[in-house]
Amino acid sequence: PRAVRIIALDGPAASGKGTLARRIASHYGYRHLDTGLTYRAAAKALLDAGQPLDDEALAARMAGDVDFEGLDRSTLSAHAIGEAASRIAVMPAVRRALVAAQRRFAEEPPGSVLDGRDIGTVVCPGASVKLFVTASPETRAKRRFEEIVGKGGDARYEAILDDLKERDARDMGRTDSPLRPADDAHLLDTSEMGIESAFQAARDLIDRALAAASES
Ligand code: CDP
Ligand code: CDP
């Protein structure tokens, strides 16, 4: 069995992969990287510098400068940053820069949990366990809606749903590293699951996969 355990979680926006990834990392004592934040940090650097989003070489340079230790969702959560992130995420040079650093993070012992769109397919194809987390667009839109309203924000469910569908189409339709389950990923549909039951289901899958790996 490999020394470094890598747990890969992929899935569309608001499927619950981030919440699961944090729970799983703390349960197993592994480090966690939300790779969406790395795309967001590169996008924010471009926006802050007042630079256009369509200059691939410049975007790749910003991606190369992302500080993986200083990633903080609270400073990267703006809607405009998410939009810009999904735009620069179609650029191969941006992906190359971020994927190289994501792999370095993943390979540090004793283990790591990475969540994103292409962890099982591209970043860590040899991961110990791969989960593909999904939920219906309506469930995901409802979660996002409640998240925003819960923080005292203003939101329209229909607008969030349209936005999620557009984001899904861009993530699944791009040529470089499209969002899709790896052939050996376990599918976890959380549409009818609360956070606790999703965590139990994920833990069962992971425990079984890790046990099978250490027997072989
Ligand atoms: O807004 P949401 O939380 O769903 O997305 P995120 O995980 O913060 O990621 C923002 C954008 O980065 C996504 O829409 C993807 O286009 C892109 N991304 C990616 O291409 N590959 C990853 N491994 C992670 C994120
Ligand atoms: O990382 P990703 O965009 O896939 O989703 P998330 O940020 O982990 O979850 C989106 C929202 O859905 C959060 O507010 C979670 O608390 C909520 N959630 C839920 O209600 N039920 C689940 N089974 C998973 C997440």
XYZ file of C-alpha atoms and ligand atoms in Angstrom, residues 11-20 22 34 73 115 143-144 147 190 193-196 198, ligand 2:
48
model
C -18.658 17.156 -7.843
C -20.646 20.147 -9.027
C -21.240 23.370 -7.098
C -23.106 22.976 -3.782
C -23.152 19.175 -3.956
C -21.727 19.272 -0.421
C -18.204 18.108 -1.287
C -16.513 20.932 0.646
C -18.440 20.280 3.849
C -17.753 16.551 3.484
C -13.583 19.147 5.927
C -10.367 23.058 -1.339
C -12.953 31.274 1.787
C -12.059 18.546 -3.246
C -28.769 24.861 -0.306
C -27.082 27.911 -1.804
C -26.769 29.629 2.855
C -26.717 13.571 -1.363
C -29.194 13.347 2.704
C -28.412 15.790 5.457
C -24.786 16.585 6.268
C -24.555 13.916 8.962
C -23.751 12.124 3.883
O -18.307 22.459 -1.705
P -19.627 22.460 -2.397
O -19.854 23.697 -3.236
O -19.884 21.217 -3.178
O -20.777 22.450 -1.296
P -20.753 22.876 0.255
O -20.272 24.269 0.375
O -20.073 21.833 1.059
O -22.304 22.778 0.617
C -23.226 23.751 0.168
C -24.285 24.003 1.247
O -25.136 22.859 1.351
C -23.711 24.247 2.628
O -24.453 25.303 3.217
C -23.973 22.955 3.373
O -24.182 23.159 4.743
C -25.231 22.426 2.699
N -25.339 20.965 2.681
C -26.489 20.357 3.060
O -27.413 21.057 3.422
N -26.638 18.985 3.028
C -25.643 18.205 2.614
N -25.782 16.864 2.581
C -24.445 18.819 2.209
C -24.334 20.211 2.241
